[in-house]
Amino acid sequence: MTADIEIRNVSKQFGAMTVLDHLSLSIRAREFIVFLGPSGCGKSTLLRMIAGLEAVDSGEIAINNERIDHLPPGKRGIAMVFQSYALYPHMTVRDNMAFGLANIGVPGKVIEARINEAARILEMPHLLDRKPGQLSGGQRQRVAIGRAIVKEPKAFLFDEPLSNLDAALRTRTRIELAQLHQRLQSTMIFVTHDQVEAMTLADRIVVMNNRKIDQIGTPMEIYERPATKFVAGFVGAPAMNFVDATLDRSGKNATARFADGISVQTEIASSQLTDDNYTFGIRSEDVRIVAAGQGNADGVVDVLERLGERTLIYARLGDGQQIVGSDAGNSRVAVGDRIGLAFDGQKSHLFNETGRAWHAREA
Amino acid sequence: MVDRLATSPTATLAVGVRAPTADIYAPQWRNFIFVAPFLFFFTTLLLFPLLWGMWLSFHKADTFSSGNFVGLGNYARLYHDKVFLQSIWNTFYFALLTVPTLALIGLFLALCLNRRTRTAAVLRTLFFSSSVLSVTIVTLIWRIVFIPNVGLLSTIYGWFGATAPAFISDPSLAMIGIAIATIWWCIGLPMMLFLSALQQIPQDIYEAAALDNANRWQTLRSITLPSIKRTFILVIIIQIVLQFQLFGQAWLMTRGGPNNLTKPIVLYIYDTAFRRWDLGLGAAASEILFILILVAAMAQYLVTRSRGDQA
Amino acid sequence: MSATASIEGRAFGDHLLLALVILLSIVMIAPVLWVIGLSLKDNTELMADPNSVFHAPYTLKNYINTVGTSSVFIWVRNSIIVSGGLTLGTLILSSLAGYGFARLNFPGRDVLFVIVLFGLAVPEQAVLVARHQIFSMLKFHNTYQGLILPGLSAPFGVFLMTQYFKAIPKELDEAAMLDNASRLRIFWKVLLPLTLPAQATLGIFTFLGAWNDYFWPLISATRKDMFTLTVGMASTQTNFAQSEGIGFLMAQAVFAGAPILIVYLFFQKYIVTAVSGAAVR
Ligand SMILES: Nc1ncnc2c1ncn2[C@@H]1O[C@H](COP(=O)(O)OP(=O)(O)O)[C@@H](O)[C@H]1O
Ligand SMILES: [Mg+2]
């Protein structure tokens, strides 16, 4: 089963504090959507509104073109996996999964079959008669997912389900979730503050910030053409380099000039730009390391981070500003070296004071 | 037929009438049924009698009827009743005898028994065990300790050829006898409260003190006691509330005698209301007790609440 | 040098404390042993010399008399009915109300809860006179309901269960709601099983309190066949000296006290939690 979900103009207040301010969002059937944003930005609240656990103050939510915001949580045909898993501690794994089905009068045989199928998919038939207290964190997580699967819901909601797992298990479970989505072909909404999870899992990412949605797009759109400075800074590691710049808009494309006279020729059309003061942004992989004097700017290496397949170089410019560039994995650069930094104009971004972004014309 | 279709829920939705959004946390009257059974008993057997008792205290009443309104008459009678005034004094005297003793012995025991050894566990069990006995058994035990001839006390004194003090019949000792029995009965609770307070003191403070070469006495004075100051006050207040309600021990050991010298307020209420059936006067006396206890309970509330501020 | 001194001082202090604790333990135990000793002695022998406690012959005669001749069994039965009924009622009412106050919202909830909390500060004596009069009118005295009902109005259980329900993560309720469970089903199937420790604590505490209660049964149950054990035992004490004999009374005390002490040894943890919890509130 699957469903498209339509969120129209939804707002939410807690007391005097507005948490969500007129959000709209269309989720397509079978889509894997990730709500990404810093802690406290209202991701869980939006998810819980879809689930029916928070009231909708204004606006509408519809599943398959039917309004659901007046329905109680159980009647919306969705399943949710909580961050804490919220397994019923006194019930066995089997009973945890059966509870929701028994409540709506599904025949015992069907329940049995669905539980066995889910246990097979999640590779946990041997756990069915244990209680949650006898399971490891990762196993509990599976049970929580299993409890959702057996309901054959129209949509799955996940609220930071991986955050209680250790790093290795998190990576593995991430891959399994992606496989599960492939297999079930169901709509999934996944909340996280971890941009790696978002990038790896999502068909589309919804970046939320400060009561609003900043951008909705595929992971690569979000990464390459962030709509705002917030998105640009939040997505990607290490964070994008930002440098204050004044623009020379005399040419076809704008040229950014930094404080100590360095200039970068961007491929952003001057005609789009109205102001002179922008923030220039560029990701570390778009800053190549060259011999001193050969690039747009020279810097002194502060720190090296060897990641294996590449090396991050933290270089300090003449005016004290730090720029992160990237070099080959076996880079010969050493701390204290004087190096040149070559900025890729095609991959440069400009942000105005309100945070709005401009990018190079699409290639 | 057509009408019915038009008013079906889907039809309503279709024409765009906004259904109320589901709010699982919204106040709903039907949730009230979960608390209703308790509230029924609470209202009829606690709140109502509380108010009814106040009302009674302004009336001359017996078992079946509430007679004439006498205003503050009952309170005036109490004020002039030597026995009532004596019972108030007795209650305070009893509290003075028991409360500090209970707090100090309880603290002492807690400090000694706050360790993980088996002996300590057994002794904790022992010192709390008397608390689970009924007042009838406790008074039976202590009367048999105090009683002349076959009493434990007189037997022990007899070994040394001495005569045991007459804890039940001697006017100056009777209340002390009751206090001893009460302390024996009640020592478990203060000990347990102090123990749980001691266990909440973070262990690393002690480790830090040990590194600073503090000796045991210094550690006790500068770390342990200050951290349980609040519990000490709490124990005192709890015990005041409990011991102000003295009844069974006095009634069963001395009947309030000799000469009303061990008659506490509750026994006065019992005598007045349920033996002389002067319900109005008894009600007035119980209002006085209520006020005394309420003051202590308020103090307890303030102490427990301000504990949060400190943490 | 100074190190040894302090170790010696420490040892001396330890011995002093130990002696004090032992002394207090003797004070705790000796009266009970005395009572047990007396209960095992023939009355005439006792009257002749109390020191006869320390040597044979011992006899079970007093216990046989207790079991055979007195009304003790009726009182025990009454106590079991009253304490059991009150415990059951308290558990039901407190669980329902605790769930209601902790988890559900209804108009006036917070105000009501404050009023219930205020009820914690009301001592029994403040309502006793009026309660007695009301029960007279309802002809409840000398009945089981007359002995049971007043205890159902005590707010402590509600307070305890509310705290306990509040400590259970709300996500459990929410997961159950997504699982299409009604409020009643959530209460019964999901949350109530998790409150078992609290039920045990509250149950034992209520049972013990009812079993040991003296004041209300004293004024409400005036017929000998409606006495609870506590009141009944007290009634035989009144004619202390001229009674059937000291040993007999002591046998009664042991007979009444031993079961409670045994229960205490088994459920010590719950009892201590409950009593301390009730005191601190
Ligand atoms: N029940 C509530 N009452 C009051 N404030 C709340 C409640 N739930 C969430 N909030 C507030 O709403 C904001 C958004 O919360 P949440 O949706 O949980 O954020 P996120 O999941 O993105 O970390 C936070 O500031 C949080 O403090
Ligand atoms: Mg969240």
XYZ file of N, CA and C in Angstrom, chain B residues 10-217:
624
model
N -19.074 11.561 4.521
C -18.292 11.886 3.331
C -18.899 13.067 2.581
N -20.211 13.068 2.549
C -20.874 14.166 1.859
C -20.560 15.495 2.547
N -20.579 15.463 3.864
C -20.276 16.688 4.603
C -18.883 17.182 4.245
N -17.956 16.222 4.190
C -16.601 16.599 3.859
C -16.527 17.178 2.458
N -17.259 16.528 1.568
C -17.181 16.929 0.171
C -17.601 18.382 -0.029
N -18.618 18.800 0.715
C -19.034 20.188 0.531
C -18.128 21.151 1.301
N -17.093 20.604 1.960
C -16.064 21.483 2.486
C -16.325 22.029 3.866
N -17.313 21.497 4.575
C -17.494 21.941 5.961
C -16.330 21.402 6.768
N -15.662 22.262 7.469
C -14.449 21.849 8.146
C -14.789 21.023 9.390
N -14.359 19.776 9.370
C -14.530 18.946 10.556
C -13.532 19.407 11.605
N -13.873 19.304 12.887
C -12.912 19.699 13.921
C -11.675 18.818 13.818
N -10.487 19.420 13.939
C -9.305 18.584 13.783
C -9.113 17.733 15.020
N -8.605 16.538 14.797
C -8.422 15.607 15.906
C -7.321 16.123 16.814
N -7.611 16.235 18.101
C -6.599 16.631 19.068
C -6.684 15.667 20.228
N -5.736 14.730 20.250
C -5.856 13.676 21.256
C -5.615 14.219 22.655
N -5.076 15.418 22.763
C -4.823 15.965 24.088
C -5.837 17.029 24.495
N -6.852 17.226 23.682
C -7.860 18.225 24.018
C -8.688 17.749 25.202
N -9.103 18.687 26.062
C -9.953 18.290 27.186
C -11.279 17.719 26.703
N -11.652 16.597 27.260
C -12.913 15.985 26.855
C -13.662 15.495 28.083
N -14.949 15.734 28.103
C -15.741 15.348 29.269
C -15.723 13.855 29.514
N -15.678 13.085 28.422
C -15.805 11.651 28.662
C -14.571 11.077 29.368
N -13.451 11.784 29.303
C -12.287 11.321 30.058
C -12.518 11.371 31.559
N -13.509 12.157 31.931
C -13.806 12.359 33.349
C -14.194 11.060 34.032
N -14.742 10.104 33.254
C -15.224 8.879 33.913
C -14.111 8.106 34.599
N -12.870 8.315 34.182
C -11.799 7.580 34.848
C -11.587 8.070 36.282
N -11.768 9.352 36.498
C -11.546 9.868 37.847
C -12.844 9.922 38.650
N -13.971 9.754 37.970
C -15.259 9.929 38.653
C -15.456 8.977 39.840
N -15.135 7.680 39.703
C -15.383 6.797 40.859
C -14.643 7.258 42.110
N -13.365 7.584 41.945
C -12.644 8.040 43.128
C -13.230 9.349 43.649
N -13.492 10.271 42.715
C -13.989 11.579 43.156
C -15.314 11.445 43.902
N -16.109 10.438 43.534
C -17.360 10.225 44.254
C -17.076 9.970 45.740
N -16.190 9.019 46.016
C -15.884 8.713 47.418
C -15.151 9.859 48.086
N -14.259 10.480 47.328
C -13.496 11.598 47.883
C -14.434 12.725 48.320
N -15.404 13.004 47.468
C -16.319 14.104 47.784
C -17.253 13.736 48.933
N -17.850 12.547 48.851
C -18.872 12.225 49.850
C -18.273 11.857 51.199
N -17.083 11.275 51.196
C -16.550 10.770 52.462
C -15.346 11.555 52.972
N -14.900 12.539 52.229
C -13.818 13.365 52.738
C -14.181 14.848 52.687
N -14.445 15.352 51.488
C -14.732 16.782 51.384
C -16.001 17.146 52.141
N -17.053 16.391 51.846
C -18.318 16.729 52.493
C -18.232 16.600 54.013
N -17.725 15.495 54.557
C -17.591 15.422 56.015
C -16.717 16.528 56.587
N -15.718 16.945 55.808
C -14.860 18.033 56.291
C -15.687 19.295 56.509
N -16.506 19.625 55.485
C -17.346 20.825 55.606
C -18.450 20.607 56.645
N -19.006 19.419 56.605
C -20.074 19.080 57.558
C -19.543 19.191 58.993
N -18.307 18.765 59.192
C -17.701 18.858 60.514
C -17.566 20.313 60.956
N -17.167 21.173 60.017
C -17.071 22.599 60.361
C -18.446 23.126 60.759
N -19.442 22.731 59.964
C -20.804 23.179 60.222
C -21.254 22.669 61.595
N -20.952 21.397 61.859
C -21.330 20.804 63.155
C -20.715 21.554 64.324
N -19.486 22.033 64.104
C -18.783 22.655 65.225
C -19.468 23.939 65.674
N -20.379 24.438 64.840
C -21.147 25.631 65.244
C -22.522 25.265 65.774
N -22.745 23.957 65.976
C -24.065 23.512 66.420
C -23.959 22.632 67.649
N -25.085 22.559 68.345
C -25.176 21.605 69.438
C -25.804 20.360 68.829
N -25.009 19.298 68.684
C -25.500 18.161 67.905
C -25.274 16.849 68.644
N -26.183 15.893 68.432
C -25.913 14.535 68.893
C -25.915 13.587 67.687
N -25.959 12.285 67.942
C -25.723 11.334 66.842
C -26.636 11.521 65.651
N -27.923 11.662 65.917
C -28.859 11.603 64.800
C -29.352 12.961 64.323
N -29.241 13.958 65.177
C -29.744 15.254 64.717
C -28.677 16.302 64.967
N -28.702 17.310 64.149
C -27.866 18.450 64.446
C -28.794 19.518 65.011
N -28.553 19.872 66.242
C -29.492 20.735 66.966
C -29.352 22.187 66.611
N -29.350 23.020 67.614
C -29.413 24.460 67.383
C -28.054 25.030 67.021
N -28.121 26.105 66.266
C -26.923 26.867 65.958
C -26.454 27.562 67.230
N -25.195 27.350 67.573
C -24.705 28.001 68.790
C -23.530 28.924 68.499
N -23.312 29.204 67.225
C -22.226 30.101 66.868
C -20.896 29.564 67.352
N -20.116 30.419 67.989
C -18.824 29.986 68.489
C -18.930 29.343 69.855
N -20.178 29.036 70.255
C -20.417 28.485 71.594
C -19.521 27.309 71.930
N -19.413 26.364 70.996
C -18.589 25.194 71.278
C -17.133 25.570 71.491
N -16.677 26.530 70.670
C -15.284 26.934 70.820
C -15.066 27.627 72.152
N -16.068 28.407 72.568
C -15.978 29.068 73.862
C -15.931 28.022 74.979
N -16.743 26.981 74.820
C -16.719 25.933 75.843
C -15.351 25.271 75.899
N -14.775 25.028 74.725
C -13.436 24.427 74.698
C -12.442 25.309 75.426
N -12.569 26.619 75.150
C -11.624 27.575 75.704
C -11.671 27.557 77.234
N -12.878 27.290 77.767
C -13.005 27.287 79.215
C -12.903 25.887 79.810
N -12.683 24.889 78.948
C -12.640 23.513 79.437
C -11.207 23.165 79.854
N -11.033 22.998 81.165
C -9.680 22.691 81.678
C -9.131 21.420 81.042
N -10.012 20.437 80.861
C -9.554 19.156 80.322
C -9.043 19.332 78.894
N -9.757 20.162 78.091
C -9.313 20.384 76.712
C -7.960 21.090 76.694
N -7.857 22.138 77.503
C -6.583 22.858 77.539
C -5.465 21.911 77.970
N -5.786 21.079 78.970
C -4.808 20.080 79.412
C -4.425 19.159 78.243
N -5.423 18.780 77.426
C -5.144 17.837 76.341
C -4.271 18.491 75.275
N -4.462 19.789 75.070
C -3.569 20.470 74.121
C -2.140 20.456 74.659
N -2.031 20.825 75.925
C -0.702 20.805 76.547
C -0.109 19.400 76.460
N -0.924 18.380 76.777
C -0.444 17.001 76.730
C 0.071 16.648 75.338
N -0.673 17.073 74.329
C -0.276 16.766 72.960
C 1.082 17.381 72.634
N 1.243 18.633 72.993
C 2.519 19.302 72.735
C 3.645 18.634 73.521
N 3.349 18.323 74.785
C 4.354 17.687 75.642
C 4.784 16.359 75.021
N 3.790 15.602 74.564
C 4.088 14.310 73.953
C 4.946 14.486 72.693
N 4.563 15.460 71.881
C 5.336 15.717 70.666
C 6.763 16.111 71.024
N 6.903 16.904 72.062
C 8.225 17.348 72.502
C 9.063 16.152 72.965
N 8.416 15.204 73.608
C 9.137 14.016 74.062
C 9.551 13.123 72.896
N 8.663 12.950 71.957
C 8.904 11.938 70.920
C 9.643 12.474 69.697
N 9.220 13.634 69.185
C 9.713 14.065 67.872
C 11.231 14.224 67.823
N 11.832 15.013 68.739
C 13.292 15.143 68.651
C 14.003 13.810 68.883
N 13.474 13.013 69.808
C 14.114 11.723 70.072
C 14.074 10.839 68.832
N 12.906 10.781 68.198
C 12.774 9.969 66.991
C 13.741 10.448 65.915
N 13.832 11.779 65.754
C 14.692 12.312 64.700
C 16.152 11.977 64.997
N 16.566 12.138 66.258
C 17.979 11.930 66.574
C 18.346 10.453 66.521
N 17.514 9.597 67.117
C 17.833 8.161 67.061
C 17.765 7.678 65.611
N 16.767 8.164 64.878
C 16.634 7.770 63.473
C 17.875 8.161 62.689
N 18.368 9.368 62.929
C 19.570 9.829 62.238
C 20.768 8.982 62.637
N 20.883 8.742 63.933
C 21.999 7.928 64.420
C 21.996 6.549 63.766
N 20.840 5.909 63.774
C 20.741 4.574 63.187
C 21.069 4.617 61.697
N 20.532 5.631 61.020
C 20.769 5.725 59.575
C 22.263 5.865 59.299
N 22.942 6.717 60.073
C 24.379 6.911 59.859
C 25.147 5.619 60.107
N 24.723 4.878 61.130
C 25.438 3.636 61.450
C 25.117 2.529 60.450
N 23.908 2.503 59.953
C 23.465 1.357 59.157
C 23.502 1.624 57.657
N 24.050 2.768 57.272
C 24.119 3.080 55.842
C 25.349 2.416 55.237
N 25.379 1.111 55.223
C 26.466 0.402 54.560
C 25.912 -0.873 53.953
N 26.763 -1.478 53.122
C 26.238 -2.582 52.314
C 26.444 -3.945 52.963
N 26.743 -3.975 54.222
C 26.975 -5.280 54.851
C 25.652 -5.967 55.170
N 25.748 -7.273 55.379
C 24.568 -8.046 55.699
C 24.023 -7.682 57.061
N 24.934 -7.488 58.011
C 24.510 -7.118 59.358
C 23.682 -5.845 59.317
N 24.164 -4.865 58.577
C 23.442 -3.603 58.502
C 22.044 -3.833 57.939
N 21.949 -4.677 56.913
C 20.634 -4.940 56.314
C 19.699 -5.597 57.323
N 20.230 -6.557 58.055
C 19.405 -7.233 59.062
C 18.935 -6.233 60.117
N 19.859 -5.378 60.563
C 19.487 -4.418 61.598
C 18.466 -3.410 61.082
N 18.592 -3.003 59.827
C 17.586 -2.103 59.254
C 16.221 -2.770 59.282
N 16.202 -4.035 58.874
C 14.942 -4.782 58.912
C 14.386 -4.813 60.328
N 15.273 -5.053 61.283
C 14.834 -5.133 62.678
C 14.229 -3.809 63.141
N 14.927 -2.711 62.883
C 14.457 -1.441 63.431
C 13.187 -0.955 62.741
N 12.943 -1.444 61.540
C 11.697 -1.016 60.891
C 10.543 -1.954 61.239
N 10.866 -3.152 61.721
C 9.824 -4.179 61.855
C 8.707 -3.759 62.805
N 9.046 -3.018 63.865
C 7.994 -2.654 64.821
C 6.938 -1.763 64.160
N 7.345 -1.055 63.091
C 6.414 -0.117 62.457
C 5.225 -0.817 61.814
N 5.367 -2.099 61.514
C 4.265 -2.769 60.824
C 3.258 -3.368 61.803
N 3.542 -3.265 63.090
C 2.604 -3.816 64.076
C 1.475 -2.826 64.332
N 0.344 -3.370 64.783
C -0.766 -2.472 65.094
C -0.576 -1.892 66.487
N -1.246 -0.791 66.720
C -1.116 -0.109 68.002
C -1.548 -1.036 69.139
N -2.477 -1.911 68.870
C -2.930 -2.829 69.916
C -1.797 -3.726 70.391
N -1.066 -4.266 69.434
C 0.024 -5.166 69.800
C 1.133 -4.392 70.500
N 1.439 -3.213 69.957
C 2.508 -2.417 70.559
C 2.178 -2.087 72.013
N 0.963 -1.667 72.255
C 0.628 -1.296 73.639
C 0.579 -2.534 74.525
N 0.124 -3.632 73.968
C 0.127 -4.873 74.745
C 1.555 -5.215 75.169
N 2.462 -5.110 74.203
C 3.864 -5.429 74.500
C 4.404 -4.521 75.593
N 4.129 -3.224 75.450
C 4.755 -2.298 76.390
C 4.083 -2.273 77.747
N 2.800 -2.600 77.766
C 2.193 -2.716 79.091
C 2.801 -3.895 79.823
N 3.116 -4.932 79.064
C 3.696 -6.105 79.711
C 5.149 -5.840 80.093
N 5.768 -4.843 79.462
C 7.104 -4.447 79.902
C 7.008 -3.645 81.203
N 6.010 -2.745 81.240
C 5.942 -1.794 82.349
C 5.199 -2.329 83.572
N 4.371 -3.342 83.367
C 3.472 -3.779 84.422
C 4.261 -4.264 85.657
N 3.778 -3.966 86.857
C 4.469 -4.464 88.049
C 4.427 -5.993 88.091
N 5.274 -6.592 88.885
C 5.372 -8.035 89.108
C 5.868 -8.813 87.894
N 5.015 -9.117 86.910
C 5.486 -9.936 85.783
C 6.107 -9.116 84.666
N 6.150 -7.790 84.811
C 6.687 -6.957 83.753
C 8.180 -7.192 83.554
N 8.624 -6.999 82.306
C 10.042 -7.163 81.998
C 10.878 -6.211 82.849
N 10.414 -4.977 82.935
C 11.180 -3.963 83.646
C 11.328 -4.324 85.118
N 10.197 -4.704 85.726
C 10.276 -5.003 87.155
C 11.075 -6.282 87.385
N 11.045 -7.200 86.427
C 11.862 -8.405 86.561
C 13.345 -8.040 86.543
N 13.702 -7.173 85.577
C 15.115 -6.783 85.490
C 15.541 -6.030 86.751
N 14.694 -5.081 87.184
C 15.016 -4.353 88.408
C 15.109 -5.327 89.570
N 14.228 -6.348 89.520
C 14.215 -7.330 90.600
C 15.550 -8.055 90.744
N 16.234 -8.300 89.606
C 17.533 -8.960 89.690
C 18.506 -8.161 90.559
N 18.318 -6.821 90.529
C 19.230 -5.983 91.300
C 18.600 -5.551 92.616
N 17.493 -6.164 92.949
C 16.808 -5.856 94.203
C 16.200 -4.469 94.228
N 15.931 -3.891 93.053
C 15.364 -2.544 93.013
C 13.906 -2.602 92.560
N 13.201 -1.483 92.735
C 11.829 -1.416 92.276
C 11.777 -0.589 91.004
N 11.105 -1.097 89.990
C 11.052 -0.398 88.717
C 10.156 0.833 88.819
N 10.506 1.895 88.072
C 9.612 3.059 88.047
C 8.248 2.660 87.476
N 7.185 3.260 87.994
C 5.828 2.891 87.577
C 5.425 3.735 86.384
N 5.845 3.296 85.211
C 5.667 4.138 84.020
C 4.205 4.364 83.669
N 3.316 3.524 84.121
C 1.932 3.715 83.707
C 1.099 4.442 84.753
N 1.410 4.209 86.019
C 0.549 4.796 87.040
C 1.119 6.078 87.654
N 2.405 6.287 87.601
C 2.991 7.495 88.186
C 2.657 8.706 87.302
N 1.978 9.714 87.845
C 1.558 10.859 87.012
C 2.712 11.509 86.255
N 3.885 11.559 86.886
C 4.961 12.261 86.201
C 5.662 11.360 85.183
N 5.386 10.062 85.211
C 6.078 9.159 84.300
C 5.166 8.597 83.201
N 3.851 8.707 83.386
C 2.925 8.026 82.475
C 3.144 8.450 81.027
N 3.258 9.756 80.794
C 3.433 10.225 79.422
C 4.769 9.752 78.866
N 5.763 9.703 79.728
C 7.075 9.229 79.276
C 6.974 7.764 78.863
N 6.211 6.990 79.633
C 6.003 5.597 79.265
C 5.363 5.474 77.891
N 4.336 6.278 77.656
C 3.682 6.264 76.343
C 4.677 6.670 75.255
N 5.499 7.671 75.580
C 6.478 8.146 74.599
C 7.472 7.042 74.257
N 7.899 6.297 75.279
C 8.874 5.216 75.022
C 8.257 4.180 74.074
N 7.021 3.783 74.383
C 6.360 2.804 73.521
C 6.233 3.352 72.098
N 5.908 4.644 71.982
C 5.724 5.257 70.670
C 7.038 5.301 69.891
N 8.107 5.663 70.587
C 9.401 5.728 69.899
C 9.788 4.341 69.407
N 9.557 3.350 70.239
C 9.845 1.959 69.846
C 9.043 1.584 68.599
N 7.810 2.072 68.568
C 6.906 1.726 67.467
C 7.309 2.428 66.178
N 7.683 3.714 66.303
C 7.783 4.597 65.127
C 9.202 4.828 64.618
N 10.216 4.216 65.215
C 11.582 4.589 64.872
C 11.944 4.219 63.427
N 11.206 3.277 62.835
C 11.553 2.818 61.491
C 11.477 3.900 60.428
N 10.433 4.699 60.470
C 10.219 5.678 59.400
C 11.316 6.738 59.330
N 11.619 7.431 60.465
C 12.705 8.416 60.357
C 14.010 7.788 59.901
N 14.317 6.592 60.391
C 15.552 5.935 59.961
C 15.556 5.745 58.444
N 14.425 5.256 57.900
C 14.371 5.005 56.464
C 14.474 6.316 55.672
N 13.826 7.370 56.154
C 13.894 8.639 55.432
C 15.333 9.157 55.422
N 16.006 9.049 56.567
C 17.404 9.487 56.599
C 18.279 8.607 55.712
N 18.013 7.323 55.721
C 18.809 6.426 54.889
C 18.678 6.795 53.415
N 17.448 7.045 52.991
C 17.315 7.348 51.558
C 17.939 8.695 51.247
N 17.937 9.612 52.203
C 18.613 10.890 51.962
C 20.123 10.673 51.878
N 20.648 9.836 52.771
C 22.095 9.583 52.759
C 22.523 8.945 51.453
N 21.660 8.074 50.941
C 22.047 7.384 49.713
C 22.014 8.305 48.497
N 21.381 9.448 48.654
C 21.351 10.369 47.512
C 22.532 11.316 47.483
N 23.342 11.305 48.530
C 24.535 12.155 48.494
C 25.516 11.535 47.506
N 25.967 12.314 46.514
C 26.857 11.741 45.505
C 28.148 11.230 46.141
N 28.577 10.054 45.714
C 29.728 9.419 46.335
C 31.008 10.207 46.076
N 31.053 10.912 44.940
C 32.333 11.564 44.608
C 32.672 12.696 45.574
N 31.639 13.246 46.237
C 31.949 14.265 47.247
C 32.823 13.659 48.339
N 32.459 12.430 48.731
C 33.232 11.774 49.782
C 34.635 11.464 49.311
N 34.744 11.056 48.038
C 36.067 10.761 47.515
C 36.929 12.018 47.509
N 36.300 13.131 47.120
C 37.033 14.396 47.123
C 37.485 14.731 48.535
N 36.578 14.508 49.512
C 36.915 14.816 50.895
C 38.058 13.929 51.363
N 38.029 12.668 50.955
C 39.085 11.747 51.368
C 40.422 12.209 50.802
N 40.407 12.698 49.560
C 41.639 13.214 48.966
C 42.139 14.427 49.729
N 41.184 15.193 50.294
C 41.563 16.367 51.074
C 41.945 15.994 52.497
N 42.060 14.706 52.772
C 42.465 14.236 54.084
C 41.504 14.614 55.204
N 40.238 14.755 54.882
C 39.275 15.055 55.938
C 39.069 13.794 56.771
N 39.027 13.941 58.099
C 38.753 12.759 58.904
C 37.255 12.532 58.979
N 36.859 11.464 59.660
C 35.451 11.087 59.595
C 34.535 12.124 60.213
N 34.986 12.663 61.317
C 34.172 13.656 62.007
C 33.996 14.892 61.135
